[in-house]
Amino acid sequence: MASARDIEQAIRIILETQPGERVMRPEFGCRAKELLFAPRNATTENRLVEYVTEALRYWEPRIDVLSVAVRLSQDPDAAWLVEINFR
């Protein structure tokens, strides 16, 4: 049985890999990096939630994604913060 640490590591790998990066599995990963220079607005936030949810549900069958929430940090130059609830 996989440990919580193994699953967290798998989630990190999925989210940090952009589709097309892996030669033998080009569809693997999450499209979140497509939003790197997108405007900081509700549309971008909704797409990020969609991309993360879609990637985890497809690539990590050991978990059930309960929710994905996104918020901006207080720093105007900072990244989005993504909170993932799963079991």
PDB file of C-alpha atoms in Angstrom:
ATOM      1  CA  MET A   1       0.000   0.000   0.000  1.00  0.00           C
ATOM      2  CA  ALA A   2       1.290   3.464  -0.876  1.00  0.00           C
ATOM      3  CA  SER A   3       2.175   5.819   1.923  1.00  0.00           C
ATOM      4  CA  ALA A   4       0.873   9.377   2.163  1.00  0.00           C
ATOM      5  CA  ARG A   5       4.365  10.564   1.267  1.00  0.00           C
ATOM      6  CA  ASP A   6       4.366   8.474  -1.936  1.00  0.00           C
ATOM      7  CA  ILE A   7       1.027   9.922  -2.978  1.00  0.00           C
ATOM      8  CA  GLU A   8       2.100  13.484  -2.198  1.00  0.00           C
ATOM      9  CA  GLN A   9       5.230  12.960  -4.292  1.00  0.00           C
ATOM     10  CA  ALA A  10       3.156  11.569  -7.177  1.00  0.00           C
ATOM     11  CA  ILE A  11       0.821  14.580  -7.002  1.00  0.00           C
ATOM     12  CA  ARG A  12       3.796  16.948  -7.085  1.00  0.00           C
ATOM     13  CA  ILE A  13       5.240  15.161 -10.132  1.00  0.00           C
ATOM     14  CA  ILE A  14       1.912  15.335 -11.961  1.00  0.00           C
ATOM     15  CA  LEU A  15       1.436  19.040 -11.234  1.00  0.00           C
ATOM     16  CA  GLU A  16       5.019  20.003 -12.080  1.00  0.00           C
ATOM     17  CA  THR A  17       5.085  18.135 -15.397  1.00  0.00           C
ATOM     18  CA  GLN A  18       3.731  19.870 -18.457  1.00  0.00           C
ATOM     19  CA  PRO A  19       2.122  17.685 -21.134  1.00  0.00           C
ATOM     20  CA  GLY A  20       4.695  17.031 -23.829  1.00  0.00           C
ATOM     21  CA  GLU A  21       7.718  16.977 -21.485  1.00  0.00           C
ATOM     22  CA  ARG A  22       7.924  13.183 -21.335  1.00  0.00           C
ATOM     23  CA  VAL A  23       8.878  11.619 -24.635  1.00  0.00           C
ATOM     24  CA  MET A  24       7.414   8.182 -23.907  1.00  0.00           C
ATOM     25  CA  ARG A  25       4.246   9.600 -22.341  1.00  0.00           C
ATOM     26  CA  PRO A  26       3.571  12.974 -23.979  1.00  0.00           C
ATOM     27  CA  GLU A  27       0.059  13.383 -22.572  1.00  0.00           C
ATOM     28  CA  PHE A  28       1.239  12.996 -18.933  1.00  0.00           C
ATOM     29  CA  GLY A  29       1.081  16.000 -16.624  1.00  0.00           C
ATOM     30  CA  CYS A  30      -0.948  19.082 -15.831  1.00  0.00           C
ATOM     31  CA  ARG A  31      -1.655  22.079 -18.045  1.00  0.00           C
ATOM     32  CA  ALA A  32      -1.164  24.553 -15.174  1.00  0.00           C
ATOM     33  CA  LYS A  33       2.076  25.955 -16.622  1.00  0.00           C
ATOM     34  CA  GLU A  34       0.073  27.241 -19.587  1.00  0.00           C
ATOM     35  CA  LEU A  35      -1.282  29.860 -17.201  1.00  0.00           C
ATOM     36  CA  LEU A  36       2.117  31.118 -16.057  1.00  0.00           C
ATOM     37  CA  PHE A  37       1.726  34.586 -17.612  1.00  0.00           C
ATOM     38  CA  ALA A  38      -2.074  34.700 -17.668  1.00  0.00           C
ATOM     39  CA  PRO A  39      -3.870  37.640 -16.065  1.00  0.00           C
ATOM     40  CA  ARG A  40      -4.692  37.400 -12.381  1.00  0.00           C
ATOM     41  CA  ASN A  41      -8.475  37.092 -12.689  1.00  0.00           C
ATOM     42  CA  ALA A  42     -11.401  34.705 -12.146  1.00  0.00           C
ATOM     43  CA  THR A  43     -11.010  33.095 -15.579  1.00  0.00           C
ATOM     44  CA  THR A  44      -7.428  32.108 -14.863  1.00  0.00           C
ATOM     45  CA  GLU A  45      -8.394  30.897 -11.403  1.00  0.00           C
ATOM     46  CA  ASN A  46     -11.174  28.714 -12.820  1.00  0.00           C
ATOM     47  CA  ARG A  47      -8.889  27.253 -15.481  1.00  0.00           C
ATOM     48  CA  LEU A  48      -6.243  26.436 -12.883  1.00  0.00           C
ATOM     49  CA  VAL A  49      -8.809  24.599 -10.751  1.00  0.00           C
ATOM     50  CA  GLU A  50     -10.001  22.732 -13.849  1.00  0.00           C
ATOM     51  CA  TYR A  51      -6.484  21.778 -14.990  1.00  0.00           C
ATOM     52  CA  VAL A  52      -5.405  20.544 -11.553  1.00  0.00           C
ATOM     53  CA  THR A  53      -8.618  18.595 -10.945  1.00  0.00           C
ATOM     54  CA  GLU A  54      -8.523  17.015 -14.412  1.00  0.00           C
ATOM     55  CA  ALA A  55      -4.865  15.983 -14.139  1.00  0.00           C
ATOM     56  CA  LEU A  56      -5.196  14.441 -10.686  1.00  0.00           C
ATOM     57  CA  ARG A  57      -8.374  12.550 -11.500  1.00  0.00           C
ATOM     58  CA  TYR A  58      -6.791  11.117 -14.638  1.00  0.00           C
ATOM     59  CA  TRP A  59      -3.232  10.412 -13.480  1.00  0.00           C
ATOM     60  CA  GLU A  60      -3.570   9.534  -9.790  1.00  0.00           C
ATOM     61  CA  PRO A  61      -6.170   6.771  -9.414  1.00  0.00           C
ATOM     62  CA  ARG A  62      -5.203   6.105  -5.766  1.00  0.00           C
ATOM     63  CA  ILE A  63      -7.000   9.241  -4.608  1.00  0.00           C
ATOM     64  CA  ASP A  64     -10.458  10.747  -4.804  1.00  0.00           C
ATOM     65  CA  VAL A  65     -10.198  14.487  -5.405  1.00  0.00           C
ATOM     66  CA  LEU A  66     -12.704  16.126  -3.073  1.00  0.00           C
ATOM     67  CA  SER A  67     -11.932  19.741  -3.914  1.00  0.00           C
ATOM     68  CA  VAL A  68      -9.379  22.070  -5.447  1.00  0.00           C
ATOM     69  CA  ALA A  69      -9.262  25.684  -4.280  1.00  0.00           C
ATOM     70  CA  VAL A  70      -7.064  28.466  -5.612  1.00  0.00           C
ATOM     71  CA  ARG A  71      -6.146  31.819  -4.121  1.00  0.00           C
ATOM     72  CA  LEU A  72      -3.544  34.485  -4.653  1.00  0.00           C
ATOM     73  CA  SER A  73      -0.939  35.194  -2.038  1.00  0.00           C
ATOM     74  CA  GLN A  74      -0.735  38.737  -0.660  1.00  0.00           C
ATOM     75  CA  ASP A  75       2.435  39.490  -2.639  1.00  0.00           C
ATOM     76  CA  PRO A  76       1.462  40.951  -6.065  1.00  0.00           C
ATOM     77  CA  ASP A  77       4.382  39.119  -7.696  1.00  0.00           C
ATOM     78  CA  ALA A  78       3.627  35.788  -6.046  1.00  0.00           C
ATOM     79  CA  ALA A  79       2.156  32.655  -7.550  1.00  0.00           C
ATOM     80  CA  TRP A  80      -1.265  31.157  -7.112  1.00  0.00           C
ATOM     81  CA  LEU A  81      -1.680  28.939  -4.066  1.00  0.00           C
ATOM     82  CA  VAL A  82      -3.524  25.678  -4.742  1.00  0.00           C
ATOM     83  CA  GLU A  83      -5.175  23.676  -1.979  1.00  0.00           C
ATOM     84  CA  ILE A  84      -6.095  20.102  -2.834  1.00  0.00           C
ATOM     85  CA  ASN A  85      -8.368  18.025  -0.629  1.00  0.00           C
ATOM     86  CA  PHE A  86      -8.411  14.318  -1.336  1.00  0.00           C
ATOM     87  CA  ARG A  87      -8.840  10.957   0.311  1.00  0.00           C
TER      88      ARG A  87
END
